[in-house]
Amino acid sequence: MEKTDAVTALAALAQDNRLDVFRLLVQAGPEGMAAGAIAEALDLAPNTLTFHFDRLRMAGLATVRREGRSMIYAARFETMNTLVGFLTENCCGGTSCAPATPSKPARKRSRVPA
């Protein structure tokens, strides 16, 4: 990924509603979600949502397809993964410092008096 593409993607995500939309699309998976369902889930006006979708699409973070009368939006996972890779490619001098699997925080055990 080129630096300019990363900046464009990060700028698209640097707004509350667009970040919420993108995260919802990621949750929806590759099949995506209808624009109306997204508007309802996030309580956004359709004209506002269209503006946000356009910014995400221009940044390469979302796609749209028509199914009947519905517009279905989906996250572009390839772009998302490329962006994450770009951000972490030099992490810890080239060696991965992130855990291979997310670990759960240890639960505190309460001491039961004997």
mmCIF file of N, CA and C in Angstrom:
data_model
loop_
_atom_site.group_PDB
_atom_site.id
_atom_site.type_symbol
_atom_site.label_atom_id
_atom_site.label_comp_id
_atom_site.label_asym_id
_atom_site.label_seq_id
_atom_site.Cartn_x
_atom_site.Cartn_y
_atom_site.Cartn_z
ATOM 1 N N MET A 1 0.852 -1.174 0.000
ATOM 2 C CA MET A 1 0.000 0.000 0.000
ATOM 3 C C MET A 1 0.896 1.235 0.000
ATOM 4 N N GLU A 2 0.543 2.181 -0.815
ATOM 5 C CA GLU A 2 1.263 3.448 -0.865
ATOM 6 C C GLU A 2 0.829 4.325 0.301
ATOM 7 N N LYS A 3 1.723 5.197 0.715
ATOM 8 C CA LYS A 3 1.421 6.087 1.835
ATOM 9 C C LYS A 3 0.175 6.932 1.557
ATOM 10 N N THR A 4 0.025 7.422 0.329
ATOM 11 C CA THR A 4 -1.140 8.258 0.007
ATOM 12 C C THR A 4 -2.440 7.468 0.140
ATOM 13 N N ASP A 5 -2.419 6.178 -0.226
ATOM 14 C CA ASP A 5 -3.613 5.340 -0.071
ATOM 15 C C ASP A 5 -3.934 5.129 1.403
ATOM 16 N N ALA A 6 -2.905 4.951 2.210
ATOM 17 C CA ALA A 6 -3.104 4.778 3.650
ATOM 18 C C ALA A 6 -3.693 6.043 4.261
ATOM 19 N N VAL A 7 -3.186 7.186 3.860
ATOM 20 C CA VAL A 7 -3.699 8.452 4.380
ATOM 21 C C VAL A 7 -5.162 8.639 3.981
ATOM 22 N N THR A 8 -5.503 8.301 2.746
ATOM 23 C CA THR A 8 -6.884 8.411 2.284
ATOM 24 C C THR A 8 -7.803 7.500 3.094
ATOM 25 N N ALA A 9 -7.381 6.265 3.324
ATOM 26 C CA ALA A 9 -8.189 5.314 4.096
ATOM 27 C C ALA A 9 -8.340 5.773 5.540
ATOM 28 N N LEU A 10 -7.251 6.210 6.136
ATOM 29 C CA LEU A 10 -7.315 6.670 7.527
ATOM 30 C C LEU A 10 -8.182 7.926 7.650
ATOM 31 N N ALA A 11 -8.100 8.812 6.668
ATOM 32 C CA ALA A 11 -8.929 10.020 6.691
ATOM 33 C C ALA A 11 -10.409 9.653 6.588
ATOM 34 N N ALA A 12 -10.727 8.650 5.780
ATOM 35 C CA ALA A 12 -12.120 8.217 5.652
ATOM 36 C C ALA A 12 -12.638 7.645 6.967
ATOM 37 N N LEU A 13 -11.774 6.991 7.709
ATOM 38 C CA LEU A 13 -12.186 6.376 8.979
ATOM 39 C C LEU A 13 -12.130 7.356 10.154
ATOM 40 N N ALA A 14 -11.572 8.535 9.936
ATOM 41 C CA ALA A 14 -11.364 9.501 11.011
ATOM 42 C C ALA A 14 -12.592 10.380 11.246
ATOM 43 N N GLN A 15 -13.747 9.768 11.240
ATOM 44 C CA GLN A 15 -14.996 10.472 11.513
ATOM 45 C C GLN A 15 -15.912 9.480 12.210
ATOM 46 N N ASP A 16 -16.556 9.893 13.275
ATOM 47 C CA ASP A 16 -17.350 8.996 14.119
ATOM 48 C C ASP A 16 -18.319 8.112 13.346
ATOM 49 N N ASN A 17 -19.183 8.728 12.535
ATOM 50 C CA ASN A 17 -20.211 7.956 11.832
ATOM 51 C C ASN A 17 -19.614 7.000 10.809
ATOM 52 N N ARG A 18 -18.594 7.455 10.073
ATOM 53 C CA ARG A 18 -17.980 6.573 9.077
ATOM 54 C C ARG A 18 -17.286 5.400 9.740
ATOM 55 N N LEU A 19 -16.642 5.639 10.861
ATOM 56 C CA LEU A 19 -16.007 4.541 11.585
ATOM 57 C C LEU A 19 -17.063 3.548 12.065
ATOM 58 N N ASP A 20 -18.187 4.051 12.558
ATOM 59 C CA ASP A 20 -19.287 3.167 12.975
ATOM 60 C C ASP A 20 -19.821 2.358 11.799
ATOM 61 N N VAL A 21 -20.000 3.011 10.657
ATOM 62 C CA VAL A 21 -20.492 2.325 9.458
ATOM 63 C C VAL A 21 -19.513 1.230 9.048
ATOM 64 N N PHE A 22 -18.230 1.565 8.992
ATOM 65 C CA PHE A 22 -17.241 0.585 8.565
ATOM 66 C C PHE A 22 -17.193 -0.602 9.522
ATOM 67 N N ARG A 23 -17.216 -0.341 10.810
ATOM 68 C CA ARG A 23 -17.182 -1.441 11.788
ATOM 69 C C ARG A 23 -18.422 -2.325 11.661
ATOM 70 N N LEU A 24 -19.578 -1.720 11.375
ATOM 71 C CA LEU A 24 -20.796 -2.501 11.172
ATOM 72 C C LEU A 24 -20.673 -3.364 9.914
ATOM 73 N N LEU A 25 -20.084 -2.806 8.859
ATOM 74 C CA LEU A 25 -19.866 -3.583 7.632
ATOM 75 C C LEU A 25 -18.910 -4.743 7.876
ATOM 76 N N VAL A 26 -17.897 -4.516 8.678
ATOM 77 C CA VAL A 26 -16.960 -5.593 9.020
ATOM 78 C C VAL A 26 -17.704 -6.694 9.767
ATOM 79 N N GLN A 27 -18.562 -6.319 10.706
ATOM 80 C CA GLN A 27 -19.360 -7.304 11.439
ATOM 81 C C GLN A 27 -20.273 -8.087 10.504
ATOM 82 N N ALA A 28 -20.822 -7.417 9.499
ATOM 83 C CA ALA A 28 -21.757 -8.059 8.570
ATOM 84 C C ALA A 28 -21.073 -9.107 7.701
ATOM 85 N N GLY A 29 -19.764 -8.975 7.520
ATOM 86 C CA GLY A 29 -19.037 -9.942 6.712
ATOM 87 C C GLY A 29 -19.121 -9.641 5.236
ATOM 88 N N PRO A 30 -18.617 -10.562 4.414
ATOM 89 C CA PRO A 30 -18.534 -10.332 2.967
ATOM 90 C C PRO A 30 -19.883 -10.131 2.275
ATOM 91 N N GLU A 31 -20.965 -10.664 2.852
ATOM 92 C CA GLU A 31 -22.277 -10.493 2.216
ATOM 93 C C GLU A 31 -22.794 -9.072 2.335
ATOM 94 N N GLY A 32 -22.282 -8.296 3.289
ATOM 95 C CA GLY A 32 -22.661 -6.897 3.417
ATOM 96 C C GLY A 32 -24.012 -6.693 4.061
ATOM 97 N N MET A 33 -24.501 -5.473 3.953
ATOM 98 C CA MET A 33 -25.763 -5.065 4.580
ATOM 99 C C MET A 33 -26.463 -4.055 3.702
ATOM 100 N N ALA A 34 -27.770 -4.089 3.741
ATOM 101 C CA ALA A 34 -28.569 -3.110 3.001
ATOM 102 C C ALA A 34 -28.420 -1.736 3.641
ATOM 103 N N ALA A 35 -28.415 -0.705 2.809
ATOM 104 C CA ALA A 35 -28.253 0.662 3.300
ATOM 105 C C ALA A 35 -29.317 1.003 4.336
ATOM 106 N N GLY A 36 -30.550 0.584 4.114
ATOM 107 C CA GLY A 36 -31.623 0.876 5.064
ATOM 108 C C GLY A 36 -31.385 0.250 6.422
ATOM 109 N N ALA A 37 -30.868 -0.967 6.431
ATOM 110 C CA ALA A 37 -30.575 -1.647 7.700
ATOM 111 C C ALA A 37 -29.443 -0.938 8.440
ATOM 112 N N ILE A 38 -28.471 -0.426 7.697
ATOM 113 C CA ILE A 38 -27.365 0.303 8.313
ATOM 114 C C ILE A 38 -27.878 1.612 8.904
ATOM 115 N N ALA A 39 -28.703 2.323 8.132
ATOM 116 C CA ALA A 39 -29.270 3.591 8.607
ATOM 117 C C ALA A 39 -30.057 3.369 9.887
ATOM 118 N N GLU A 40 -30.833 2.298 9.920
ATOM 119 C CA GLU A 40 -31.638 1.995 11.106
ATOM 120 C C GLU A 40 -30.759 1.601 12.295
ATOM 121 N N ALA A 41 -29.776 0.759 12.051
ATOM 122 C CA ALA A 41 -28.906 0.291 13.132
ATOM 123 C C ALA A 41 -28.119 1.432 13.770
ATOM 124 N N LEU A 42 -27.727 2.410 12.954
ATOM 125 C CA LEU A 42 -26.894 3.498 13.464
ATOM 126 C C LEU A 42 -27.662 4.801 13.662
ATOM 127 N N ASP A 43 -28.969 4.762 13.387
ATOM 128 C CA ASP A 43 -29.833 5.936 13.530
ATOM 129 C C ASP A 43 -29.277 7.130 12.750
ATOM 130 N N LEU A 44 -29.002 6.889 11.451
ATOM 131 C CA LEU A 44 -28.489 7.934 10.568
ATOM 132 C C LEU A 44 -29.487 8.207 9.449
ATOM 133 N N ALA A 45 -29.587 9.456 9.061
ATOM 134 C CA ALA A 45 -30.449 9.837 7.944
ATOM 135 C C ALA A 45 -29.872 9.278 6.647
ATOM 136 N N PRO A 46 -30.741 8.824 5.726
ATOM 137 C CA PRO A 46 -30.237 8.243 4.470
ATOM 138 C C PRO A 46 -29.311 9.160 3.670
ATOM 139 N N ASN A 47 -29.616 10.463 3.590
ATOM 140 C CA ASN A 47 -28.745 11.346 2.808
ATOM 141 C C ASN A 47 -27.379 11.507 3.470
ATOM 142 N N THR A 48 -27.329 11.510 4.788
ATOM 143 C CA THR A 48 -26.063 11.564 5.507
ATOM 144 C C THR A 48 -25.277 10.284 5.277
ATOM 145 N N LEU A 49 -25.976 9.166 5.327
ATOM 146 C CA LEU A 49 -25.343 7.869 5.137
ATOM 147 C C LEU A 49 -24.738 7.749 3.739
ATOM 148 N N THR A 50 -25.424 8.255 2.731
ATOM 149 C CA THR A 50 -24.906 8.219 1.363
ATOM 150 C C THR A 50 -23.569 8.943 1.275
ATOM 151 N N PHE A 51 -23.459 10.081 1.931
ATOM 152 C CA PHE A 51 -22.204 10.835 1.946
ATOM 153 C C PHE A 51 -21.089 9.996 2.562
ATOM 154 N N HIS A 52 -21.385 9.339 3.682
ATOM 155 C CA HIS A 52 -20.380 8.523 4.361
ATOM 156 C C HIS A 52 -19.982 7.311 3.510
ATOM 157 N N PHE A 53 -20.966 6.674 2.881
ATOM 158 C CA PHE A 53 -20.662 5.545 1.996
ATOM 159 C C PHE A 53 -19.735 5.976 0.869
ATOM 160 N N ASP A 54 -20.007 7.140 0.293
ATOM 161 C CA ASP A 54 -19.173 7.630 -0.808
ATOM 162 C C ASP A 54 -17.724 7.818 -0.370
ATOM 163 N N ARG A 55 -17.518 8.357 0.816
ATOM 164 C CA ARG A 55 -16.156 8.546 1.324
ATOM 165 C C ARG A 55 -15.463 7.204 1.530
ATOM 166 N N LEU A 56 -16.189 6.222 2.079
ATOM 167 C CA LEU A 56 -15.603 4.897 2.294
ATOM 168 C C LEU A 56 -15.286 4.219 0.961
ATOM 169 N N ARG A 57 -16.171 4.368 -0.016
ATOM 170 C CA ARG A 57 -15.939 3.780 -1.334
ATOM 171 C C ARG A 57 -14.750 4.429 -2.028
ATOM 172 N N MET A 58 -14.644 5.756 -1.952
ATOM 173 C CA MET A 58 -13.520 6.464 -2.586
ATOM 174 C C MET A 58 -12.190 6.046 -1.958
ATOM 175 N N ALA A 59 -12.218 5.689 -0.691
ATOM 176 C CA ALA A 59 -10.999 5.255 -0.001
ATOM 177 C C ALA A 59 -10.715 3.778 -0.235
ATOM 178 N N GLY A 60 -11.599 3.088 -0.948
ATOM 179 C CA GLY A 60 -11.399 1.675 -1.232
ATOM 180 C C GLY A 60 -11.754 0.763 -0.072
ATOM 181 N N LEU A 61 -12.498 1.289 0.901
ATOM 182 C CA LEU A 61 -12.846 0.505 2.085
ATOM 183 C C LEU A 61 -14.207 -0.170 2.007
ATOM 184 N N ALA A 62 -15.009 0.173 0.999
ATOM 185 C CA ALA A 62 -16.350 -0.409 0.880
ATOM 186 C C ALA A 62 -16.717 -0.567 -0.589
ATOM 187 N N THR A 63 -17.616 -1.502 -0.831
ATOM 188 C CA THR A 63 -18.175 -1.707 -2.167
ATOM 189 C C THR A 63 -19.692 -1.610 -2.063
ATOM 190 N N VAL A 64 -20.332 -1.448 -3.199
ATOM 191 C CA VAL A 64 -21.791 -1.406 -3.227
ATOM 192 C C VAL A 64 -22.279 -2.220 -4.417
ATOM 193 N N ARG A 65 -23.402 -2.902 -4.230
ATOM 194 C CA ARG A 65 -24.051 -3.614 -5.319
ATOM 195 C C ARG A 65 -25.558 -3.466 -5.137
ATOM 196 N N ARG A 66 -26.260 -3.580 -6.236
ATOM 197 C CA ARG A 66 -27.723 -3.479 -6.186
ATOM 198 C C ARG A 66 -28.306 -4.883 -6.144
ATOM 199 N N GLU A 67 -29.250 -5.073 -5.236
ATOM 200 C CA GLU A 67 -30.040 -6.306 -5.177
ATOM 201 C C GLU A 67 -31.498 -5.883 -5.160
ATOM 202 N N GLY A 68 -32.145 -6.008 -6.310
ATOM 203 C CA GLY A 68 -33.527 -5.530 -6.409
ATOM 204 C C GLY A 68 -33.554 -4.029 -6.204
ATOM 205 N N ARG A 69 -34.310 -3.604 -5.210
ATOM 206 C CA ARG A 69 -34.399 -2.174 -4.907
ATOM 207 C C ARG A 69 -33.404 -1.744 -3.832
ATOM 208 N N SER A 70 -32.655 -2.680 -3.286
ATOM 209 C CA SER A 70 -31.735 -2.370 -2.187
ATOM 210 C C SER A 70 -30.304 -2.162 -2.680
ATOM 211 N N MET A 71 -29.630 -1.264 -2.012
ATOM 212 C CA MET A 71 -28.204 -1.075 -2.224
ATOM 213 C C MET A 71 -27.518 -1.794 -1.068
ATOM 214 N N ILE A 72 -26.646 -2.751 -1.411
ATOM 215 C CA ILE A 72 -25.957 -3.548 -0.403
ATOM 216 C C ILE A 72 -24.502 -3.081 -0.340
ATOM 217 N N TYR A 73 -24.098 -2.677 0.836
ATOM 218 C CA TYR A 73 -22.729 -2.216 1.059
ATOM 219 C C TYR A 73 -21.954 -3.289 1.807
ATOM 220 N N ALA A 74 -20.682 -3.424 1.467
ATOM 221 C CA ALA A 74 -19.828 -4.417 2.126
ATOM 222 C C ALA A 74 -18.442 -3.829 2.322
ATOM 223 N N ALA A 75 -17.791 -4.249 3.382
ATOM 224 C CA ALA A 75 -16.412 -3.834 3.635
ATOM 225 C C ALA A 75 -15.500 -4.519 2.633
ATOM 226 N N ARG A 76 -14.451 -3.829 2.231
ATOM 227 C CA ARG A 76 -13.417 -4.435 1.389
ATOM 228 C C ARG A 76 -12.310 -4.909 2.325
ATOM 229 N N PHE A 77 -12.388 -6.188 2.672
ATOM 230 C CA PHE A 77 -11.469 -6.760 3.643
ATOM 231 C C PHE A 77 -10.023 -6.746 3.151
ATOM 232 N N GLU A 78 -9.830 -6.873 1.851
ATOM 233 C CA GLU A 78 -8.475 -6.834 1.308
ATOM 234 C C GLU A 78 -7.816 -5.487 1.607
ATOM 235 N N THR A 79 -8.570 -4.404 1.392
ATOM 236 C CA THR A 79 -8.033 -3.064 1.674
ATOM 237 C C THR A 79 -7.793 -2.892 3.164
ATOM 238 N N MET A 80 -8.735 -3.346 3.982
ATOM 239 C CA MET A 80 -8.581 -3.236 5.432
ATOM 240 C C MET A 80 -7.330 -3.971 5.895
ATOM 241 N N ASN A 81 -7.151 -5.191 5.418
ATOM 242 C CA ASN A 81 -5.989 -5.982 5.822
ATOM 243 C C ASN A 81 -4.684 -5.382 5.308
ATOM 244 N N THR A 82 -4.715 -4.819 4.110
ATOM 245 C CA THR A 82 -3.533 -4.161 3.565
ATOM 246 C C THR A 82 -3.180 -2.935 4.402
ATOM 247 N N LEU A 83 -4.200 -2.184 4.830
ATOM 248 C CA LEU A 83 -3.963 -1.012 5.675
ATOM 249 C C LEU A 83 -3.353 -1.432 7.015
ATOM 250 N N VAL A 84 -3.903 -2.454 7.632
ATOM 251 C CA VAL A 84 -3.353 -2.935 8.902
ATOM 252 C C VAL A 84 -1.909 -3.399 8.695
ATOM 253 N N GLY A 85 -1.650 -4.098 7.612
ATOM 254 C CA GLY A 85 -0.297 -4.543 7.298
ATOM 255 C C GLY A 85 0.650 -3.371 7.110
ATOM 256 N N PHE A 86 0.181 -2.340 6.416
ATOM 257 C CA PHE A 86 0.994 -1.136 6.210
ATOM 258 C C PHE A 86 1.339 -0.491 7.550
ATOM 259 N N LEU A 87 0.359 -0.419 8.444
ATOM 260 C CA LEU A 87 0.571 0.223 9.739
ATOM 261 C C LEU A 87 1.495 -0.567 10.648
ATOM 262 N N THR A 88 1.565 -1.865 10.445
ATOM 263 C CA THR A 88 2.342 -2.709 11.362
ATOM 264 C C THR A 88 3.578 -3.337 10.730
ATOM 265 N N GLU A 89 3.884 -3.018 9.474
ATOM 266 C CA GLU A 89 4.976 -3.703 8.793
ATOM 267 C C GLU A 89 6.334 -3.516 9.451
ATOM 268 N N ASN A 90 6.547 -2.430 10.130
ATOM 269 C CA ASN A 90 7.832 -2.199 10.782
ATOM 270 C C ASN A 90 7.738 -2.346 12.293
ATOM 271 N N CYS A 91 6.670 -2.955 12.747
ATOM 272 C CA CYS A 91 6.437 -3.109 14.177
ATOM 273 C C CYS A 91 7.568 -3.907 14.825
ATOM 274 N N CYS A 92 8.075 -3.395 15.898
ATOM 275 C CA CYS A 92 9.085 -4.092 16.707
ATOM 276 C C CYS A 92 10.290 -4.540 15.873
ATOM 277 N N GLY A 93 10.742 -3.698 14.984
ATOM 278 C CA GLY A 93 11.920 -4.003 14.189
ATOM 279 C C GLY A 93 11.730 -5.141 13.212
ATOM 280 N N GLY A 94 10.492 -5.379 12.771
ATOM 281 C CA GLY A 94 10.233 -6.429 11.788
ATOM 282 C C GLY A 94 9.830 -7.759 12.381
ATOM 283 N N THR A 95 9.896 -7.907 13.685
ATOM 284 C CA THR A 95 9.421 -9.142 14.312
ATOM 285 C C THR A 95 8.084 -8.850 14.972
ATOM 286 N N SER A 96 7.196 -9.776 14.839
ATOM 287 C CA SER A 96 5.861 -9.571 15.371
ATOM 288 C C SER A 96 5.891 -9.476 16.890
ATOM 289 N N CYS A 97 5.303 -8.425 17.400
ATOM 290 C CA CYS A 97 5.222 -8.277 18.850
ATOM 291 C C CYS A 97 3.805 -8.519 19.335
ATOM 292 N N ALA A 98 2.897 -8.728 18.402
ATOM 293 C CA ALA A 98 1.511 -8.998 18.771
ATOM 294 C C ALA A 98 1.361 -10.474 19.093
ATOM 295 N N PRO A 99 0.540 -10.790 20.078
ATOM 296 C CA PRO A 99 0.328 -12.207 20.388
ATOM 297 C C PRO A 99 -0.349 -12.912 19.218
ATOM 298 N N ALA A 100 -0.008 -14.175 19.023
ATOM 299 C CA ALA A 100 -0.578 -14.955 17.923
ATOM 300 C C ALA A 100 -2.086 -15.094 18.091
ATOM 301 N N THR A 101 -2.534 -15.269 19.306
ATOM 302 C CA THR A 101 -3.962 -15.339 19.584
ATOM 303 C C THR A 101 -4.270 -14.372 20.708
ATOM 304 N N PRO A 102 -5.393 -13.695 20.607
ATOM 305 C CA PRO A 102 -5.719 -12.764 21.679
ATOM 306 C C PRO A 102 -5.881 -13.523 22.990
ATOM 307 N N SER A 103 -5.269 -12.996 24.007
ATOM 308 C CA SER A 103 -5.397 -13.651 25.301
ATOM 309 C C SER A 103 -6.449 -12.947 26.124
ATOM 310 N N LYS A 104 -7.132 -13.718 26.927
ATOM 311 C CA LYS A 104 -8.140 -13.155 27.810
ATOM 312 C C LYS A 104 -7.439 -12.702 29.085
ATOM 313 N N PRO A 105 -7.889 -11.598 29.639
ATOM 314 C CA PRO A 105 -7.278 -11.173 30.881
ATOM 315 C C PRO A 105 -7.550 -12.200 31.976
ATOM 316 N N ALA A 106 -6.570 -12.386 32.809
ATOM 317 C CA ALA A 106 -6.728 -13.350 33.897
ATOM 318 C C ALA A 106 -7.789 -12.855 34.865
ATOM 319 N N ARG A 107 -8.644 -13.767 35.289
ATOM 320 C CA ARG A 107 -9.669 -13.400 36.259
ATOM 321 C C ARG A 107 -9.061 -13.441 37.651
ATOM 322 N N LYS A 108 -9.456 -12.476 38.416
ATOM 323 C CA LYS A 108 -8.985 -12.462 39.798
ATOM 324 C C LYS A 108 -9.761 -13.510 40.582
ATOM 325 N N ARG A 109 -9.034 -14.271 41.340
ATOM 326 C CA ARG A 109 -9.682 -15.268 42.181
ATOM 327 C C ARG A 109 -9.862 -14.678 43.564
ATOM 328 N N SER A 110 -11.044 -14.860 44.058
ATOM 329 C CA SER A 110 -11.245 -14.365 45.414
ATOM 330 C C SER A 110 -10.805 -15.445 46.384
ATOM 331 N N ARG A 111 -10.207 -14.997 47.421
ATOM 332 C CA ARG A 111 -9.731 -15.936 48.438
ATOM 333 C C ARG A 111 -10.900 -16.290 49.335
ATOM 334 N N VAL A 112 -11.087 -17.554 49.475
ATOM 335 C CA VAL A 112 -12.133 -18.023 50.355
ATOM 336 C C VAL A 112 -11.486 -18.341 51.699
ATOM 337 N N PRO A 113 -11.993 -17.712 52.773
ATOM 338 C CA PRO A 113 -11.388 -17.984 54.075
ATOM 339 C C PRO A 113 -11.559 -19.436 54.467
ATOM 340 N N ALA A 114 -10.520 -20.003 55.036
ATOM 341 C CA ALA A 114 -10.553 -21.415 55.435
ATOM 342 C C ALA A 114 -11.214 -21.584 56.781
#
